[in-house]
Amino acid sequence: MSNQTNITEFLLLGFSDIRELQILHVVVFLVLYLAVLTGNLLIIIVIALDHHLHSPMYFFLMNLSILDLGTISVTIPKSMANSLMNTRSISYSGCVAQVFFLVFFAVANFALLTIMAYDRYVAICKPLHYETIMNRRACVQMAASAWISVTVYSSLHTRNTFAISFCGGNMVDQFFCEIPQLLKLACSDTYLGEVEVLILSACLGLSCFVFLIVSYTQILQTVLRIPSEQGRHKALSTCLPHLIVVSLFVSTGIFAYLKPTSSSPSGLDLMVAVLYSVLPPVMNPIIYSMRNKEIKASLRKLTGWRLFTKN
C-alpha cells in the first residue's frame, strides 16, 4: 500500500487539452487577477493614506482587501503557469502550501466578516458606546486574534490532511489542491480524523453564521425604528456592502462544499471552484468602492479619476 511519502507531486485538473483554450484560460485569469490586484491595492492605499478613513470599519475593510489579495494569489498564478507550460503538475510541498493558505484565507475571511458584522452592530445598535467599545486597541486586538488563531487552525488542519495515506494515486480532480478532492485519494481507514475536523469546522462556521444572522436581525430592527428616512438610508448604506459580501462569500462556499462530490471530473466542478475561489475577491472591491461615497471621494482626491467623480 502506497502512502503520502511515496508521492512527490500531484497532477491537477486542467481546463482544456486544446492549446488555444489553454491560452484563453491564461488571458481570462490574468485579466481577473490584475483586476483584483488593482482594486484591492487601491482600497488598501486609499485607506492607509486618507486619515478620514482611519475608522474601525475601514481598518477591517483594509484587512479584508489583504485577505482577498492572498486568496486569489494562492490558486490563479499556479493555474496560469501550468496552462502556459502545458503541464498539470504541482509539487507535494506546493500542494501542502496551497492547502494551508486556502484554509487560512478562507477561514480568516469568514472570521473578519464576523468581526465586521459586530462592528456594524455596535455602530447602529449602540452608537453612544461605539467609540468606547470599538477603540483602536480593541480593533487591533480583534484583528490580531483572528490572524493568529486562524494561523494555528490552518497549520493543524493542513498537518491533519497530509497525515493521511494516499492510496488513490496523485490525480487531483481540481485545478488546485482542494481538501475534498485530496480526501478522495485517501485510504478508507486513514481519513476519518480529517472528516472529524471538517465536521468541527462546519460547526464553528455555523456558529459564526448564526452570529451574523442575529447581528443583522437586530441591526434591521434598530434601523426600522429610526424616525427619519434619511437616517435609515444612511444606516443601511453602511451595512449593505458588508451584507452583500457576506452573502456572496457564504453562498458560494455552501454551493461548493455541499454539492455532492462527483466520482469523475466535470466542467461543473471547475466552474464551481472558480465561483467560490475567484468571484468573491473580484467582486469585493467593486462592491465596496462603487457603493461607498467616502472611498470614491478619496479615490477621486488621490487619483483624479473621472470614474469616481459621480455619486
Short mmCIF file of C-alpha atoms in Angstrom, two decimals:
data_model
loop_
_atom_site.label_atom_id
_atom_site.label_comp_id
_atom_site.label_asym_id
_atom_site.label_seq_id
_atom_site.Cartn_x
_atom_site.Cartn_y
_atom_site.Cartn_z
CA MET A 1 0.00 0.00 0.00
CA SER A 2 1.48 3.36 -1.01
CA ASN A 3 1.27 6.36 1.26
CA GLN A 4 1.99 10.05 1.15
CA THR A 5 5.76 9.58 1.48
CA ASN A 6 5.90 7.98 -1.99
CA ILE A 7 4.19 10.92 -3.68
CA THR A 8 6.49 13.69 -4.85
CA GLU A 9 3.92 15.59 -6.89
CA PHE A 10 0.21 15.81 -7.67
CA LEU A 11 -1.45 16.23 -11.05
CA LEU A 12 -4.06 18.96 -11.19
CA LEU A 13 -7.08 19.07 -13.48
CA GLY A 14 -6.58 21.30 -16.50
CA PHE A 15 -9.27 23.44 -18.08
CA SER A 16 -8.55 22.05 -21.53
CA ASP A 17 -6.07 20.00 -23.55
CA ILE A 18 -6.50 22.29 -26.56
CA ARG A 19 -3.65 24.78 -26.75
CA GLU A 20 -5.81 27.70 -27.91
CA LEU A 21 -8.21 27.20 -24.99
CA GLN A 22 -5.29 26.99 -22.59
CA ILE A 23 -4.09 30.40 -23.81
CA LEU A 24 -7.62 31.77 -23.48
CA HIS A 25 -7.73 30.45 -19.92
CA VAL A 26 -4.47 32.27 -19.15
CA VAL A 27 -5.76 35.53 -20.64
CA VAL A 28 -9.06 35.40 -18.73
CA PHE A 29 -7.38 34.52 -15.43
CA LEU A 30 -4.72 37.20 -15.98
CA VAL A 31 -7.36 39.88 -16.52
CA LEU A 32 -9.24 38.79 -13.39
CA TYR A 33 -6.03 38.62 -11.38
CA LEU A 34 -4.90 42.09 -12.43
CA ALA A 35 -8.37 43.47 -11.68
CA VAL A 36 -8.28 42.01 -8.16
CA LEU A 37 -4.75 43.30 -7.56
CA THR A 38 -5.63 46.78 -8.80
CA GLY A 39 -8.92 47.07 -6.95
CA ASN A 40 -7.71 45.78 -3.60
CA LEU A 41 -4.40 47.64 -3.70
CA LEU A 42 -6.28 50.87 -4.40
CA ILE A 43 -8.54 50.26 -1.40
CA ILE A 44 -5.54 49.49 0.85
CA ILE A 45 -3.60 52.57 -0.32
CA VAL A 46 -6.58 54.91 -0.05
CA ILE A 47 -7.46 53.77 3.48
CA ALA A 48 -3.83 53.94 4.58
CA LEU A 49 -3.26 57.46 3.19
CA ASP A 50 -6.58 59.16 3.94
CA HIS A 51 -6.85 59.93 7.66
CA HIS A 52 -10.61 60.46 7.25
CA LEU A 53 -10.88 56.71 6.66
CA HIS A 54 -8.96 55.74 9.81
CA SER A 55 -12.02 54.25 11.49
CA PRO A 56 -12.78 50.66 12.60
CA MET A 57 -14.97 49.91 9.57
CA TYR A 58 -12.24 50.88 7.10
CA PHE A 59 -9.50 49.27 9.18
CA PHE A 60 -11.31 45.94 8.87
CA LEU A 61 -12.02 46.62 5.19
CA MET A 62 -8.28 47.06 4.60
CA ASN A 63 -7.68 43.70 6.29
CA LEU A 64 -10.35 42.16 4.06
CA SER A 65 -8.60 43.53 0.96
CA ILE A 66 -5.31 42.00 2.11
CA LEU A 67 -7.06 38.64 2.52
CA ASP A 68 -8.62 38.96 -0.95
CA LEU A 69 -5.18 39.52 -2.46
CA GLY A 70 -3.90 36.41 -0.72
CA THR A 71 -6.94 34.30 -1.62
CA ILE A 72 -6.64 34.79 -5.36
CA SER A 73 -2.82 34.57 -5.33
CA VAL A 74 -2.92 31.02 -3.94
CA THR A 75 -4.58 29.41 -6.97
CA ILE A 76 -4.57 31.69 -10.03
CA PRO A 77 -0.80 32.12 -10.68
CA LYS A 78 -0.10 28.37 -10.48
CA SER A 79 -3.04 27.58 -12.76
CA MET A 80 -1.87 30.15 -15.32
CA ALA A 81 1.71 28.85 -15.16
CA ASN A 82 0.54 25.27 -15.76
CA SER A 83 -1.50 26.32 -18.79
CA LEU A 84 1.39 28.31 -20.24
CA MET A 85 3.82 25.41 -19.81
CA ASN A 86 1.21 22.84 -20.85
CA THR A 87 1.69 20.86 -17.65
CA ARG A 88 -0.56 19.77 -14.81
CA SER A 89 1.90 19.04 -12.02
CA ILE A 90 2.29 20.64 -8.62
CA SER A 91 4.95 19.53 -6.15
CA TYR A 92 3.99 17.83 -2.91
CA SER A 93 5.24 20.82 -0.90
CA GLY A 94 3.41 23.16 -3.29
CA CYS A 95 0.19 21.28 -2.67
CA VAL A 96 0.73 21.47 1.10
CA ALA A 97 1.29 25.22 0.79
CA GLN A 98 -1.88 25.64 -1.29
CA VAL A 99 -3.99 23.76 1.26
CA PHE A 100 -2.56 25.78 4.15
CA PHE A 101 -3.12 29.16 2.54
CA LEU A 102 -6.53 28.25 1.11
CA VAL A 103 -7.72 27.25 4.57
CA PHE A 104 -6.04 30.26 6.12
CA PHE A 105 -7.53 32.87 3.81
CA ALA A 106 -10.99 31.26 3.70
CA VAL A 107 -11.31 30.99 7.49
CA ALA A 108 -9.72 34.40 8.06
CA ASN A 109 -12.21 35.93 5.60
CA PHE A 110 -15.14 34.44 7.47
CA ALA A 111 -13.71 35.48 10.85
CA LEU A 112 -13.14 39.03 9.63
CA LEU A 113 -16.62 39.28 8.13
CA THR A 114 -17.99 38.19 11.51
CA ILE A 115 -15.96 40.91 13.26
CA MET A 116 -17.19 43.46 10.73
CA ALA A 117 -20.78 42.42 11.48
CA TYR A 118 -20.11 43.08 15.17
CA ASP A 119 -18.67 46.49 14.27
CA ARG A 120 -21.84 47.41 12.35
CA TYR A 121 -23.98 46.07 15.20
CA VAL A 122 -22.25 48.30 17.76
CA ALA A 123 -22.29 51.31 15.40
CA ILE A 124 -26.03 51.13 14.78
CA CYS A 125 -27.47 49.47 17.88
CA LYS A 126 -25.15 51.08 20.45
CA PRO A 127 -23.94 54.30 18.83
CA LEU A 128 -23.30 56.13 22.13
CA HIS A 129 -20.84 53.41 23.21
CA TYR A 130 -19.24 52.87 19.77
CA GLU A 131 -16.01 54.80 20.38
CA THR A 132 -15.54 53.13 23.75
CA ILE A 133 -16.20 49.57 22.54
CA MET A 134 -14.54 49.82 19.11
CA ASN A 135 -11.47 51.79 20.16
CA ARG A 136 -8.15 51.47 18.34
CA ARG A 137 -6.74 48.92 20.78
CA ALA A 138 -9.85 46.73 20.61
CA CYS A 139 -9.81 46.73 16.79
CA VAL A 140 -6.14 45.75 16.63
CA GLN A 141 -6.68 43.02 19.22
CA MET A 142 -9.66 41.57 17.34
CA ALA A 143 -7.82 41.58 14.02
CA ALA A 144 -4.63 40.13 15.54
CA SER A 145 -6.60 37.44 17.39
CA ALA A 146 -8.28 36.43 14.15
CA TRP A 147 -4.98 36.23 12.23
CA ILE A 148 -3.17 34.30 14.97
CA SER A 149 -5.96 31.82 15.71
CA VAL A 150 -6.51 31.17 12.00
CA THR A 151 -2.78 30.54 11.52
CA VAL A 152 -2.83 27.89 14.26
CA TYR A 153 -6.03 26.34 12.90
CA SER A 154 -4.68 26.23 9.33
CA SER A 155 -1.44 24.62 10.47
CA LEU A 156 -3.28 21.88 12.36
CA HIS A 157 -5.78 21.38 9.53
CA THR A 158 -3.03 21.09 6.92
CA ARG A 159 -0.96 18.70 9.03
CA ASN A 160 -4.02 16.55 9.60
CA THR A 161 -4.83 16.50 5.88
CA PHE A 162 -1.39 15.33 4.80
CA ALA A 163 -1.03 12.84 7.65
CA ILE A 164 -3.43 10.58 5.75
CA SER A 165 -2.23 7.82 3.43
CA PHE A 166 -2.96 8.26 -0.27
CA CYS A 167 -3.93 5.03 -1.98
CA GLY A 168 -5.81 6.53 -4.92
CA GLY A 169 -2.85 7.88 -6.86
CA ASN A 170 -1.87 11.52 -7.26
CA MET A 171 -4.56 12.80 -9.66
CA VAL A 172 -6.46 15.73 -8.08
CA ASP A 173 -9.77 16.42 -9.83
CA GLN A 174 -9.50 20.17 -9.42
CA PHE A 175 -7.29 22.99 -10.75
CA PHE A 176 -5.83 23.46 -7.26
CA CYS A 177 -5.25 21.25 -4.22
CA GLU A 178 -8.72 21.15 -2.71
CA ILE A 179 -9.21 19.17 0.50
CA PRO A 180 -12.34 17.22 -0.61
CA GLN A 181 -10.53 16.12 -3.76
CA LEU A 182 -7.47 15.07 -1.76
CA LEU A 183 -9.69 13.01 0.55
CA LYS A 184 -10.90 11.08 -2.49
CA LEU A 185 -7.33 9.82 -2.85
CA ALA A 186 -7.08 8.72 0.77
CA CYS A 187 -7.16 5.18 2.06
CA SER A 188 -10.55 4.43 3.57
CA ASP A 189 -9.13 3.87 7.05
CA THR A 190 -6.95 6.97 7.30
CA TYR A 191 -9.11 9.99 6.52
CA LEU A 192 -11.69 9.69 9.31
CA GLY A 193 -9.71 12.08 11.50
CA GLU A 194 -9.82 14.73 8.80
CA VAL A 195 -13.55 14.21 8.36
CA GLU A 196 -13.97 14.86 12.09
CA VAL A 197 -12.02 18.11 11.71
CA LEU A 198 -14.21 19.12 8.78
CA ILE A 199 -17.33 18.45 10.87
CA LEU A 200 -15.91 20.56 13.72
CA SER A 201 -15.08 23.30 11.20
CA ALA A 202 -18.64 23.19 9.89
CA CYS A 203 -19.98 23.60 13.45
CA LEU A 204 -17.71 26.60 14.08
CA GLY A 205 -18.70 28.08 10.73
CA LEU A 206 -22.37 27.58 11.56
CA SER A 207 -21.86 29.39 14.87
CA CYS A 208 -20.36 32.39 13.07
CA PHE A 209 -23.20 32.28 10.54
CA VAL A 210 -25.80 32.31 13.33
CA PHE A 211 -23.97 35.26 14.91
CA LEU A 212 -24.15 37.09 11.57
CA ILE A 213 -27.87 36.41 11.24
CA VAL A 214 -28.62 37.53 14.80
CA SER A 215 -26.49 40.67 14.41
CA TYR A 216 -28.20 41.76 11.21
CA THR A 217 -31.63 40.93 12.59
CA GLN A 218 -31.00 43.32 15.47
CA ILE A 219 -29.49 45.89 13.11
CA LEU A 220 -32.56 45.76 10.90
CA GLN A 221 -34.89 46.12 13.88
CA THR A 222 -32.93 49.16 15.07
CA VAL A 223 -32.87 50.73 11.60
CA LEU A 224 -36.63 50.36 11.22
CA ARG A 225 -37.10 52.31 14.47
CA ILE A 226 -35.12 55.30 13.15
CA PRO A 227 -37.73 58.05 12.60
CA SER A 228 -36.18 59.83 9.61
CA GLU A 229 -35.93 58.25 6.18
CA GLN A 230 -32.51 59.85 5.67
CA GLY A 231 -31.25 58.28 8.88
CA ARG A 232 -32.49 54.86 7.87
CA HIS A 233 -30.87 55.20 4.44
CA LYS A 234 -27.54 56.28 5.96
CA ALA A 235 -27.52 53.37 8.41
CA LEU A 236 -28.39 50.84 5.73
CA SER A 237 -25.80 52.25 3.31
CA THR A 238 -23.00 51.39 5.75
CA CYS A 239 -24.28 47.82 6.16
CA LEU A 240 -25.36 46.93 2.64
CA PRO A 241 -21.86 46.43 1.11
CA HIS A 242 -20.83 44.19 4.01
CA LEU A 243 -24.09 42.25 3.81
CA ILE A 244 -23.61 41.69 0.07
CA VAL A 245 -20.03 40.49 0.60
CA VAL A 246 -21.13 38.12 3.38
CA SER A 247 -23.94 36.73 1.21
CA LEU A 248 -21.57 36.23 -1.73
CA PHE A 249 -18.92 34.51 0.40
CA VAL A 250 -21.33 32.24 2.26
CA SER A 251 -23.48 31.31 -0.75
CA THR A 252 -20.52 30.38 -2.98
CA GLY A 253 -18.89 28.39 -0.18
CA ILE A 254 -22.07 26.50 0.66
CA PHE A 255 -22.74 25.79 -3.00
CA ALA A 256 -19.21 24.46 -3.48
CA TYR A 257 -18.93 22.24 -0.41
CA LEU A 258 -22.49 20.97 -0.06
CA LYS A 259 -22.59 19.95 -3.71
CA PRO A 260 -22.16 16.16 -3.99
CA THR A 261 -18.61 15.25 -4.97
CA SER A 262 -18.64 13.51 -8.34
CA SER A 263 -16.61 10.37 -8.93
CA SER A 264 -15.13 11.79 -12.13
CA PRO A 265 -14.01 15.32 -13.03
CA SER A 266 -16.56 17.56 -14.69
CA GLY A 267 -16.82 21.07 -16.09
CA LEU A 268 -19.32 21.90 -13.34
CA ASP A 269 -16.76 21.13 -10.62
CA LEU A 270 -14.30 23.50 -12.28
CA MET A 271 -16.86 26.27 -12.64
CA VAL A 272 -17.99 25.90 -9.02
CA ALA A 273 -14.35 26.10 -7.86
CA VAL A 274 -13.83 29.26 -9.91
CA LEU A 275 -17.06 30.64 -8.48
CA TYR A 276 -16.06 30.39 -4.83
CA SER A 277 -12.28 30.93 -5.15
CA VAL A 278 -12.21 33.77 -7.69
CA LEU A 279 -15.58 35.54 -7.67
CA PRO A 280 -15.54 36.96 -4.08
CA PRO A 281 -12.07 38.60 -4.41
CA VAL A 282 -13.13 40.03 -7.79
CA MET A 283 -16.44 41.41 -6.52
CA ASN A 284 -15.41 42.73 -3.09
CA PRO A 285 -13.50 45.82 -4.36
CA ILE A 286 -16.36 46.62 -6.75
CA ILE A 287 -18.98 46.31 -4.03
CA TYR A 288 -17.11 48.47 -1.54
CA SER A 289 -15.64 51.09 -3.88
CA MET A 290 -18.64 51.65 -6.13
CA ARG A 291 -21.19 51.86 -3.28
CA ASN A 292 -19.10 53.77 -0.77
CA LYS A 293 -19.09 57.55 -1.21
CA GLU A 294 -16.15 58.10 1.15
CA ILE A 295 -13.91 55.66 -0.71
CA LYS A 296 -14.96 57.15 -4.06
CA ALA A 297 -14.19 60.64 -2.77
CA SER A 298 -10.77 59.52 -1.54
CA LEU A 299 -10.02 57.81 -4.83
CA ARG A 300 -11.05 60.95 -6.70
CA LYS A 301 -8.83 63.08 -4.49
CA LEU A 302 -5.81 60.77 -4.71
CA THR A 303 -6.05 59.73 -8.36
CA GLY A 304 -8.19 62.32 -10.09
CA TRP A 305 -10.03 59.58 -12.00
CA ARG A 306 -13.20 60.81 -13.68
CA LEU A 307 -14.71 57.39 -12.97
CA PHE A 308 -15.22 58.36 -9.33
CA THR A 309 -16.47 61.91 -9.81
CA LYS A 310 -20.12 60.91 -9.79
CA ASN A 311 -22.00 59.62 -6.80
#
